PDB file of C-alpha atoms in Angstrom:
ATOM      1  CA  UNK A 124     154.568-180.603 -56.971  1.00 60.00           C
ATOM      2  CA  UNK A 125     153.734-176.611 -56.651  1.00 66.00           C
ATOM      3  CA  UNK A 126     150.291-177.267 -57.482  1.00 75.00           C
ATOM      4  CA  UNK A 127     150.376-180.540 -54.977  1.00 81.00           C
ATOM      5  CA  UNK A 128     151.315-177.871 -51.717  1.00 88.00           C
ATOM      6  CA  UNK A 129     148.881-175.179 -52.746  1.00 90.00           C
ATOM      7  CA  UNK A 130     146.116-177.419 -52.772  1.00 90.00           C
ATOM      8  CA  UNK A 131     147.365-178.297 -49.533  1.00 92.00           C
ATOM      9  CA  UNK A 132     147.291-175.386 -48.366  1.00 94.00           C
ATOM     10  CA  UNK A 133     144.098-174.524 -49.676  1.00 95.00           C
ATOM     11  CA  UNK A 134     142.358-177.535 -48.011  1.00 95.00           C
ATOM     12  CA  UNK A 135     143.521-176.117 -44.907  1.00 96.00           C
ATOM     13  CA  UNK A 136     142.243-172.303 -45.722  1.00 97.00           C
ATOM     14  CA  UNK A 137     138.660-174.095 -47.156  1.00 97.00           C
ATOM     15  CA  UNK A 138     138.271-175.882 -43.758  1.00 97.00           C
ATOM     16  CA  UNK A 139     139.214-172.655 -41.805  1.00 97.00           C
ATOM     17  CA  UNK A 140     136.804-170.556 -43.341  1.00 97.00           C
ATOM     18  CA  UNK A 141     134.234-173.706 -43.388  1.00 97.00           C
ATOM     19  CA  UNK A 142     134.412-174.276 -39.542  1.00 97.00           C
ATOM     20  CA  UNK A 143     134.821-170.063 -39.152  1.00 97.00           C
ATOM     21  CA  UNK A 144     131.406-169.820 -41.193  1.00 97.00           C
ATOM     22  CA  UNK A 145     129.393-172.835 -39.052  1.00 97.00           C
ATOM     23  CA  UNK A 146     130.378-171.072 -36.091  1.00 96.00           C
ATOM     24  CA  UNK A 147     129.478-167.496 -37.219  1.00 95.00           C
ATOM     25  CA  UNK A 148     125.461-168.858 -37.119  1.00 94.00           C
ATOM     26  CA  UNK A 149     126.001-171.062 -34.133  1.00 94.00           C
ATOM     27  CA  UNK A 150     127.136-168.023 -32.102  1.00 92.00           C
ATOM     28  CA  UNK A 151     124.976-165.664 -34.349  1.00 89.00           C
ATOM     29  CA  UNK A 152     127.563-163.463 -35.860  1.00 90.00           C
ATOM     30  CA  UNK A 153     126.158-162.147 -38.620  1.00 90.00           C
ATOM     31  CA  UNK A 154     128.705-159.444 -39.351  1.00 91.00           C
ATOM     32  CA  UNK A 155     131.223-162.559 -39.685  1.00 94.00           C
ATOM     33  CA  UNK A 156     128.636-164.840 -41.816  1.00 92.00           C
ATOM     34  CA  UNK A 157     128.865-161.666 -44.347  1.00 93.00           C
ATOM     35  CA  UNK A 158     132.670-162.243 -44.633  1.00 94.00           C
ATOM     36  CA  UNK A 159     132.845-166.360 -44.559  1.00 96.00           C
ATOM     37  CA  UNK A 160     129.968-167.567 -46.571  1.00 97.00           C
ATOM     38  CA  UNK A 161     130.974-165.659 -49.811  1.00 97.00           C
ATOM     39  CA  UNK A 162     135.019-167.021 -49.603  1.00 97.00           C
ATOM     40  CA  UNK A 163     133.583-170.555 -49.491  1.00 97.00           C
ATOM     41  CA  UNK A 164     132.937-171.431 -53.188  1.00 98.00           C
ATOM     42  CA  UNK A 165     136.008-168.984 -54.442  1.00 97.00           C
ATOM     43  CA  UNK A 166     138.328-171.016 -52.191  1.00 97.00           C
ATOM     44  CA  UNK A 167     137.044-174.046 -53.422  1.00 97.00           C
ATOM     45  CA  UNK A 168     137.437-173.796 -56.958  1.00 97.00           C
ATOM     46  CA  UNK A 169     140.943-172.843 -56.594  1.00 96.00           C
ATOM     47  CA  UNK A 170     141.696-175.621 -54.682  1.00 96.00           C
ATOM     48  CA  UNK A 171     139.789-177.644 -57.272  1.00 95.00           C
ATOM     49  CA  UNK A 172     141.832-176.506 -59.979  1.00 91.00           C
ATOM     50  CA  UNK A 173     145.026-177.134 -57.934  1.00 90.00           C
ATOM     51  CA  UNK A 174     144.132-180.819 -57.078  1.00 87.00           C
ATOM     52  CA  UNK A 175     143.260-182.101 -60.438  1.00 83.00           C
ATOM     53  CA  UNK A 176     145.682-184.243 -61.434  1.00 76.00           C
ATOM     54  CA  UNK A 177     145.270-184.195 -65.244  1.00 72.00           C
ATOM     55  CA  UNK A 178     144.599-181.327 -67.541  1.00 76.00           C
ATOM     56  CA  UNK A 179     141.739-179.267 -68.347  1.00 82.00           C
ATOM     57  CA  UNK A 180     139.173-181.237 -69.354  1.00 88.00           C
ATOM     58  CA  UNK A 181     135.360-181.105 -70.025  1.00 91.00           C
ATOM     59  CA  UNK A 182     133.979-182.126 -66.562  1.00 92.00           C
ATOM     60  CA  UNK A 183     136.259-179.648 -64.945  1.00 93.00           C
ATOM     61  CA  UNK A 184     135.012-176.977 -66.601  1.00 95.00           C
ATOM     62  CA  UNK A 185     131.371-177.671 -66.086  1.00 96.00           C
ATOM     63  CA  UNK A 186     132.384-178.049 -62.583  1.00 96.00           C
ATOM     64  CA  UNK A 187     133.609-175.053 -62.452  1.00 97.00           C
ATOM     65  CA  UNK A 188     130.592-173.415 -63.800  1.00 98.00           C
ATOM     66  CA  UNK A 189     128.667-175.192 -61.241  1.00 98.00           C
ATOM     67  CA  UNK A 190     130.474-173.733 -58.575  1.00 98.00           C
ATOM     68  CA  UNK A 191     130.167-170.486 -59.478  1.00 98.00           C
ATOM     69  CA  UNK A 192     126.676-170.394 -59.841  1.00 98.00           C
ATOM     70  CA  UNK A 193     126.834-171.942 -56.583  1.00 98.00           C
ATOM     71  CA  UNK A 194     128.128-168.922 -55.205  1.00 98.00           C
ATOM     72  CA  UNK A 195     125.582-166.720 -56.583  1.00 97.00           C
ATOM     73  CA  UNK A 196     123.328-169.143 -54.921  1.00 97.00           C
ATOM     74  CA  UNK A 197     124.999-168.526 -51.600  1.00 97.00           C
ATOM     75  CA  UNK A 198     125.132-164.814 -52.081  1.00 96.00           C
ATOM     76  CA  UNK A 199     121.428-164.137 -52.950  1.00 96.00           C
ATOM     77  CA  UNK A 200     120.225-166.421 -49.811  1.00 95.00           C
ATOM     78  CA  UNK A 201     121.900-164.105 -48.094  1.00 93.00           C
ATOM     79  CA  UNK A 202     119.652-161.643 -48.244  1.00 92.00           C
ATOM     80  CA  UNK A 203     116.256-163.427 -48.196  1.00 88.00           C
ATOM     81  CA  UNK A 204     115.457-161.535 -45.323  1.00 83.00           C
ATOM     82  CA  UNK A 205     115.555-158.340 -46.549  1.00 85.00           C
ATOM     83  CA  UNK A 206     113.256-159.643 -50.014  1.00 85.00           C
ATOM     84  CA  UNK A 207     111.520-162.736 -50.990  1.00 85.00           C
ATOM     85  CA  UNK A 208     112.556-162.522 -54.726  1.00 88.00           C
ATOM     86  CA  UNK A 209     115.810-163.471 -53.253  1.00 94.00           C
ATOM     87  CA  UNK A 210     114.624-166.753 -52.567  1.00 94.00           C
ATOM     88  CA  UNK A 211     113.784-167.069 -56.255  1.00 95.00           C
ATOM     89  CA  UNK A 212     117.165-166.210 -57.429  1.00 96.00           C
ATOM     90  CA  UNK A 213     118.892-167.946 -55.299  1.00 96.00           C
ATOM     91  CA  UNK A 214     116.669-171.017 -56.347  1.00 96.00           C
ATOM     92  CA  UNK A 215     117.854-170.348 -59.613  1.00 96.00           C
ATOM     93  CA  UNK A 216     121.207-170.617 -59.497  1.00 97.00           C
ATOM     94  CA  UNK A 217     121.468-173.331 -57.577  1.00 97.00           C
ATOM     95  CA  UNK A 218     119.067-174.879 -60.392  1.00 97.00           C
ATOM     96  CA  UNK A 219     121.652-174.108 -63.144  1.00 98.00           C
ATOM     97  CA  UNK A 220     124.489-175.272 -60.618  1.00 98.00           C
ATOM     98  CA  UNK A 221     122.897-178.401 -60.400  1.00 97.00           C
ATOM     99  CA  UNK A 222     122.636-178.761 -64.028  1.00 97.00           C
ATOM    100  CA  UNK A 223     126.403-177.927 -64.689  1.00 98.00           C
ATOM    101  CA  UNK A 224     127.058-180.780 -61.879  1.00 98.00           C
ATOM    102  CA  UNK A 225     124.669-183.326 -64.088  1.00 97.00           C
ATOM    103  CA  UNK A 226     127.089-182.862 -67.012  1.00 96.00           C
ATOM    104  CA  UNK A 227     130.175-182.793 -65.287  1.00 95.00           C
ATOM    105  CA  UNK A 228     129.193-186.235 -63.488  1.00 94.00           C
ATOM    106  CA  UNK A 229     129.081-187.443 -67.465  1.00 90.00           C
ATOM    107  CA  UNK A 230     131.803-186.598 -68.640  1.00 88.00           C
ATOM    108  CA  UNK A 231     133.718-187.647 -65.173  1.00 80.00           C
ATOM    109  CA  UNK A 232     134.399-191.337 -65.971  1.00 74.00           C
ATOM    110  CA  UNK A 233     136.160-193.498 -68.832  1.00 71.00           C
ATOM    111  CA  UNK A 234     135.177-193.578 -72.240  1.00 57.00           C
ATOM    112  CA  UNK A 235     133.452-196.772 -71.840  1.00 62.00           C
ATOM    113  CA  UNK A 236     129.847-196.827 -71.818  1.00 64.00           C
ATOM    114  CA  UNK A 237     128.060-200.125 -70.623  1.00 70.00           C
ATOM    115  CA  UNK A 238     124.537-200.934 -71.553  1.00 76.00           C
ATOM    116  CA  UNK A 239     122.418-200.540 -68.203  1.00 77.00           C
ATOM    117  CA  UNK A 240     119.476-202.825 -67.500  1.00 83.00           C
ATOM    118  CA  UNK A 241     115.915-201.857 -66.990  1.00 83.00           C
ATOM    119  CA  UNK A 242     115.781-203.446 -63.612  1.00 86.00           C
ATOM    120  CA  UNK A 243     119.005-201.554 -62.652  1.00 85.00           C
ATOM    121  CA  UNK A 244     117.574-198.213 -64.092  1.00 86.00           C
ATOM    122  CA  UNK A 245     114.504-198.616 -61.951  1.00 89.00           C
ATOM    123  CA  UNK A 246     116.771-199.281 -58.862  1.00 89.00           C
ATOM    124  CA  UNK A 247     118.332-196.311 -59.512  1.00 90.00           C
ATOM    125  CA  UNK A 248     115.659-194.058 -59.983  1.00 94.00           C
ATOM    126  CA  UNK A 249     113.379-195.695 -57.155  1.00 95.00           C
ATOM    127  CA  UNK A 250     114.939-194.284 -54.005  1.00 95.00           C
ATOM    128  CA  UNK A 251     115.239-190.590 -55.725  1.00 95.00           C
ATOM    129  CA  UNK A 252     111.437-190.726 -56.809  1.00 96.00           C
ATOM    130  CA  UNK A 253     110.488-191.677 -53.607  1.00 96.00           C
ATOM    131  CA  UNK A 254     112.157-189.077 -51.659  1.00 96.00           C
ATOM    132  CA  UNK A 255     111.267-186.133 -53.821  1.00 96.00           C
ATOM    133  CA  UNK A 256     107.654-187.171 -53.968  1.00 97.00           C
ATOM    134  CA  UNK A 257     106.956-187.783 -50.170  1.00 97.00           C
ATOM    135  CA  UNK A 258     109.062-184.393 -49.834  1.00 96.00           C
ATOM    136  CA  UNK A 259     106.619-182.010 -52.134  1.00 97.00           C
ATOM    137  CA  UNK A 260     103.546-184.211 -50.888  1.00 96.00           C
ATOM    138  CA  UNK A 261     104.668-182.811 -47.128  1.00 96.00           C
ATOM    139  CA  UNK A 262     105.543-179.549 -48.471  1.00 96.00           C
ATOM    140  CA  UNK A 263     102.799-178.773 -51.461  1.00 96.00           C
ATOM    141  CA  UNK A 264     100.138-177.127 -48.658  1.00 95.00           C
ATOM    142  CA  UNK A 265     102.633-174.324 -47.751  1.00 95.00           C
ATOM    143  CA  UNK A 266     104.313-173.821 -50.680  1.00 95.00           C
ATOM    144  CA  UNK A 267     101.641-171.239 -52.063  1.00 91.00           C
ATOM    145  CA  UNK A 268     102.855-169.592 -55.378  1.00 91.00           C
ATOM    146  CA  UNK A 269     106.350-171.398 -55.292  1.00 94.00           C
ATOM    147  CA  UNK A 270     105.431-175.039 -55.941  1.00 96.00           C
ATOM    148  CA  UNK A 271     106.135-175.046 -59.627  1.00 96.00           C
ATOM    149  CA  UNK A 272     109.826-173.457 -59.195  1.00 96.00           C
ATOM    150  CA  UNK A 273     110.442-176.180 -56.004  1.00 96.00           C
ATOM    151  CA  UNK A 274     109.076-179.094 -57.753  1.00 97.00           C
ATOM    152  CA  UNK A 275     111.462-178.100 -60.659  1.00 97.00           C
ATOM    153  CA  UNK A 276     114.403-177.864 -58.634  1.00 97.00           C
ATOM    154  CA  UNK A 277     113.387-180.804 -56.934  1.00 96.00           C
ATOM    155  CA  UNK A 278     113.418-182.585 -60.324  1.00 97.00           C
ATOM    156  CA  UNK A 279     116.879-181.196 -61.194  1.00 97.00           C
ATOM    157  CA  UNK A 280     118.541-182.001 -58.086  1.00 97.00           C
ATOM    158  CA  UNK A 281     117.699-185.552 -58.142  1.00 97.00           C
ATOM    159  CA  UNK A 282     118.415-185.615 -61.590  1.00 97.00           C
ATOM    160  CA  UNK A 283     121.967-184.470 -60.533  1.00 97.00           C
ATOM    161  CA  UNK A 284     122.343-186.991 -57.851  1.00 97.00           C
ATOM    162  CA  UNK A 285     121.428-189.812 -60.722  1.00 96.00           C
ATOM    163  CA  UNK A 286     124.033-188.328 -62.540  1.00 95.00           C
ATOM    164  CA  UNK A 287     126.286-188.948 -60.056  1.00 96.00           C
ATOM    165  CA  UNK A 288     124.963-192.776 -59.359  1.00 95.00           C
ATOM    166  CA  UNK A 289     125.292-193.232 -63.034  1.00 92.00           C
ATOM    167  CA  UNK A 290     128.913-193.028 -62.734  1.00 92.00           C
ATOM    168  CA  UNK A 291     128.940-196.712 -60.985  1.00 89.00           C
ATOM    169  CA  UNK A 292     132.036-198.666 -62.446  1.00 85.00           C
ATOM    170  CA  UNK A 293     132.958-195.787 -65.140  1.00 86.00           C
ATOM    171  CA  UNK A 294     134.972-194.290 -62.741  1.00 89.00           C
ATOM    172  CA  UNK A 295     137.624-194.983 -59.792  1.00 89.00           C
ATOM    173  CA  UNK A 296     135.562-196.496 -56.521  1.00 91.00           C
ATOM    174  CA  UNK A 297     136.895-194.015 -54.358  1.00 93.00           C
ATOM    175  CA  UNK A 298     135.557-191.134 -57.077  1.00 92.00           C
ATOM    176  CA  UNK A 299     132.355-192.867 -57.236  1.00 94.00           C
ATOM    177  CA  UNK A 300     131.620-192.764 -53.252  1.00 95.00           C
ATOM    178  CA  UNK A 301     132.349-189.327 -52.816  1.00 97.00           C
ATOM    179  CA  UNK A 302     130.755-187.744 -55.546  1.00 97.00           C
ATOM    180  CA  UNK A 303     127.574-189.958 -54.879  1.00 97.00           C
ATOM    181  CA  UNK A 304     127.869-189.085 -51.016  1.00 98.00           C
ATOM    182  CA  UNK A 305     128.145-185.337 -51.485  1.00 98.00           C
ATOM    183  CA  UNK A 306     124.863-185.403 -53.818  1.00 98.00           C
ATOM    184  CA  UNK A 307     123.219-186.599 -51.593  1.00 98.00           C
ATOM    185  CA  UNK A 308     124.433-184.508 -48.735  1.00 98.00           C
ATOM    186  CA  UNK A 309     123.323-181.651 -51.307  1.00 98.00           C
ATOM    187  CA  UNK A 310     119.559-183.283 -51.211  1.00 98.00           C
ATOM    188  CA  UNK A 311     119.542-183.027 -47.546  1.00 97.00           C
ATOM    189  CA  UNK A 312     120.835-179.799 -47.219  1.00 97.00           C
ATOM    190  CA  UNK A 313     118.373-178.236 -49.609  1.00 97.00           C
ATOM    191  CA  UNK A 314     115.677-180.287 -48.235  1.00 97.00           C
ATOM    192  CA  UNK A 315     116.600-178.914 -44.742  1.00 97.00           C
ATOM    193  CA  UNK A 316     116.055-175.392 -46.268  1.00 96.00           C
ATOM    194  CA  UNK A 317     112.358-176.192 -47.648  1.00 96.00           C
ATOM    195  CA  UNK A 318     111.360-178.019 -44.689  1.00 96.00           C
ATOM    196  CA  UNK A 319     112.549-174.631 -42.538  1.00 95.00           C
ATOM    197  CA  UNK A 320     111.067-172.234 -44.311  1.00 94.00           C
ATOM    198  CA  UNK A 321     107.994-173.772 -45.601  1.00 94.00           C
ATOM    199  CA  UNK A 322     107.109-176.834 -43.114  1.00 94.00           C
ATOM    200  CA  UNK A 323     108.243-176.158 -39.111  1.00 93.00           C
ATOM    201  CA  UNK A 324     111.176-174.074 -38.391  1.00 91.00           C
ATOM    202  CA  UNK A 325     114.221-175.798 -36.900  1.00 92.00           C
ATOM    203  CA  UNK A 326     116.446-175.109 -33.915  1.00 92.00           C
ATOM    204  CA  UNK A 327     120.340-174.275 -35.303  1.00 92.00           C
ATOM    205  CA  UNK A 328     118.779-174.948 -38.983  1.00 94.00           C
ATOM    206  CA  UNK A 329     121.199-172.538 -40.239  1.00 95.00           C
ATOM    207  CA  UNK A 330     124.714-174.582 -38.815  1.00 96.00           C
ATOM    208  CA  UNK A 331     122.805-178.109 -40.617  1.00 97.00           C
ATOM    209  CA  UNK A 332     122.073-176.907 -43.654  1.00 97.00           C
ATOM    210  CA  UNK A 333     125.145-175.172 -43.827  1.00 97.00           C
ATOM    211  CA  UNK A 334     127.096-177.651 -42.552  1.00 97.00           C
ATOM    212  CA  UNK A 335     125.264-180.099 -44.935  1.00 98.00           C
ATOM    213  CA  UNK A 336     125.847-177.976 -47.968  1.00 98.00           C
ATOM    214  CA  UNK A 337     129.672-177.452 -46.965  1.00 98.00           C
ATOM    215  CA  UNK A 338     130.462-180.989 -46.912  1.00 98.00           C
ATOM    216  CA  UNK A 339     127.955-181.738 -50.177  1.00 98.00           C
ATOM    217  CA  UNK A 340     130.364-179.524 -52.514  1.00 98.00           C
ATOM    218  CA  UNK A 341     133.542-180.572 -50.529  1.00 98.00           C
ATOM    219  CA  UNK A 342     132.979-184.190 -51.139  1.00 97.00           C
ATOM    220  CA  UNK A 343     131.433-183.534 -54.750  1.00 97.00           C
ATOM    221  CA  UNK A 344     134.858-181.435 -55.477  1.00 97.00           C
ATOM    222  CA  UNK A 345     137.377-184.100 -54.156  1.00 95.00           C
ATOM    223  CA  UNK A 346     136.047-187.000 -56.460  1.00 94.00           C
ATOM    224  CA  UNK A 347     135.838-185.473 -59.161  1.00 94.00           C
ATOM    225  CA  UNK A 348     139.250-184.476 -58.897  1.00 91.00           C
ATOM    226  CA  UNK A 349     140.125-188.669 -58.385  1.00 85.00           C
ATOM    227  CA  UNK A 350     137.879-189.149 -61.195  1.00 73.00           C
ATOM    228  CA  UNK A 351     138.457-190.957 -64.808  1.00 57.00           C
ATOM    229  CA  UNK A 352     137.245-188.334 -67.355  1.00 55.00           C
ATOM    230  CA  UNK A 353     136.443-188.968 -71.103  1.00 50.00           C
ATOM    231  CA  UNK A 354     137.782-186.622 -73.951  1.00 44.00           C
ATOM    232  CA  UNK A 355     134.168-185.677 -74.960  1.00 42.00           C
TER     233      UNK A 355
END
C-alpha cells in the first residue's frame, strides 16, 4: 500500500516536471531546461520501481538499465551545441538503452512461447523495414560522416520496437498496447531529431520531440509494470 501512494505521488511529480520541461523550450528557458530535463528519467525509475506489482525480476532490471542510459542520452544532447561529439555520445546511449529495452520486452511476458508463422513474421517486420528505409533514403545525402552510426541506431531501434510487437498474446492486452505505443512514439521522436538536424529544421522541434520522447518512456514504463514476466 506504501509503495501504491508513492507511486502516486510520483506520477504526479513525473508529470510536473514533464509539462515544466515542454514548457521550458516552448517559452525558451534554457536556464530551466538545465534543471527539468535531467530529473526526468531519475523520477521515472523510481516511480517504476514503486509501481511494479511483483518482485524484482529480469525485465525490470534491464529496464532499469535502459533508463539510465537513457539519461545519459538526455544529458549529452544537452550540450550538442557546444560540441558535435556530443551528438555521438548521446547516440550511443540511447543505442545501448534501446538494447536493454529489446531484452526487457523478452523477458516481459509469460513463460509460454508460441511458434510464430512466417507470414506473421513478415507482417511484423514489414511496416518497421519500410519506415527505416524510406527514413535513411531521405536522410543518407546529409548525413555526411554519420550514416553508419544512424543507420545502426536505426536498426536497433526498430529492432526494439519488434521486441515490443513480439510480446502479442504473451502478455496482458493492456501491457501489450502501451509498451508497443510508446516504441513507437520513441521512433518518432528520434526520427523528429534526424529529420531536424540533418533534413529541414522544424518550428517548436524541441517541445515534439520532447514531448514525443516523454510520453515514449512514460507509456513504455507503465506496461511493463502491468506486464506478465517469465523467471528467465
Amino acid at each position: 500500500m506504501k509503495d501504491e501512494k508513492t507511486a502516486q505521488i510520483l506520477k504526479y511529480v513525473f508529470i510536473v516536471i514533464a509539462v515544466t520541461e515542454l514548457l521550458s523550450h516552448a517559452m525558451e528557458w534554457n536556464w530551466l531546461n538545465q534543471f527539468t530535463k535531467p530529473l526526468l528519467m531519475p523520477v521515472l525509475l523510481v516511480y517504476f520501481r514503486k509501481g511494479m506489482k511483483g518482485p524484482v525480476n529480469l525485465s525490470f532490471i534491464l529496464g532499469v538499465f535502459a533508463l539510465l542510459f537513457s539519461w545519459f542520452g538526455d544529458v549529452a544532447l544537452m550540450y550538442v551545441h557546444q560540441e558535435d561529439w556530443f551528438f555521438l555520445l548521446g547516440l550511443g546511449a540511447f543505442a545501448v538503452a534501446q538494447s536493454f529495452y529489446f531484452f526487457s520486452f523478452k523477458h516481459a511476458r509469460s513463460s509460454e512461447e508460441k511458434q510464430t508463422p512466417l507470414l506473421q513474421h513478415i507482417f511484423n517486420i514489414f511496416p518497421f523495414a519500410v519506415f527505416a528505409i524510406g527514413l535513411l533514403y531521405t536522410l543518407w545525402p546529409f548525413l555526411n560522416g554519420l550514416k553508419i552510426p544512424v543507420t545502426i541506431y536505426a536498426t536497433l531501434i526498430c529492432t526494439m520496437a519488434l521486441g515490443a510487437v513480439y510480446r502479442n498474446g504473451r502478455t496482458s492486452t493492456e501491457s501489450f498496447n502501451q509498451v508497443v505505443f510508446g516504441a513507437i512514439l520513441f521512433i518518432l521522436s528520434d526520427s523528429l531529431i534526424a529529420i531536424n538536424k540533418f533534413y529541414a529544421p522544424m518550428e517548436n522541434a524541441s517541445i515534439w520531440i520532447m514531448g514525443t520522447y516523454i510520453l515514449a518512456q512514460w507509456n513504455i514504463v507503465n506496461g511493463l509494470q502491468k506486464g506478465n514476466y517469465s523467471n528467465i
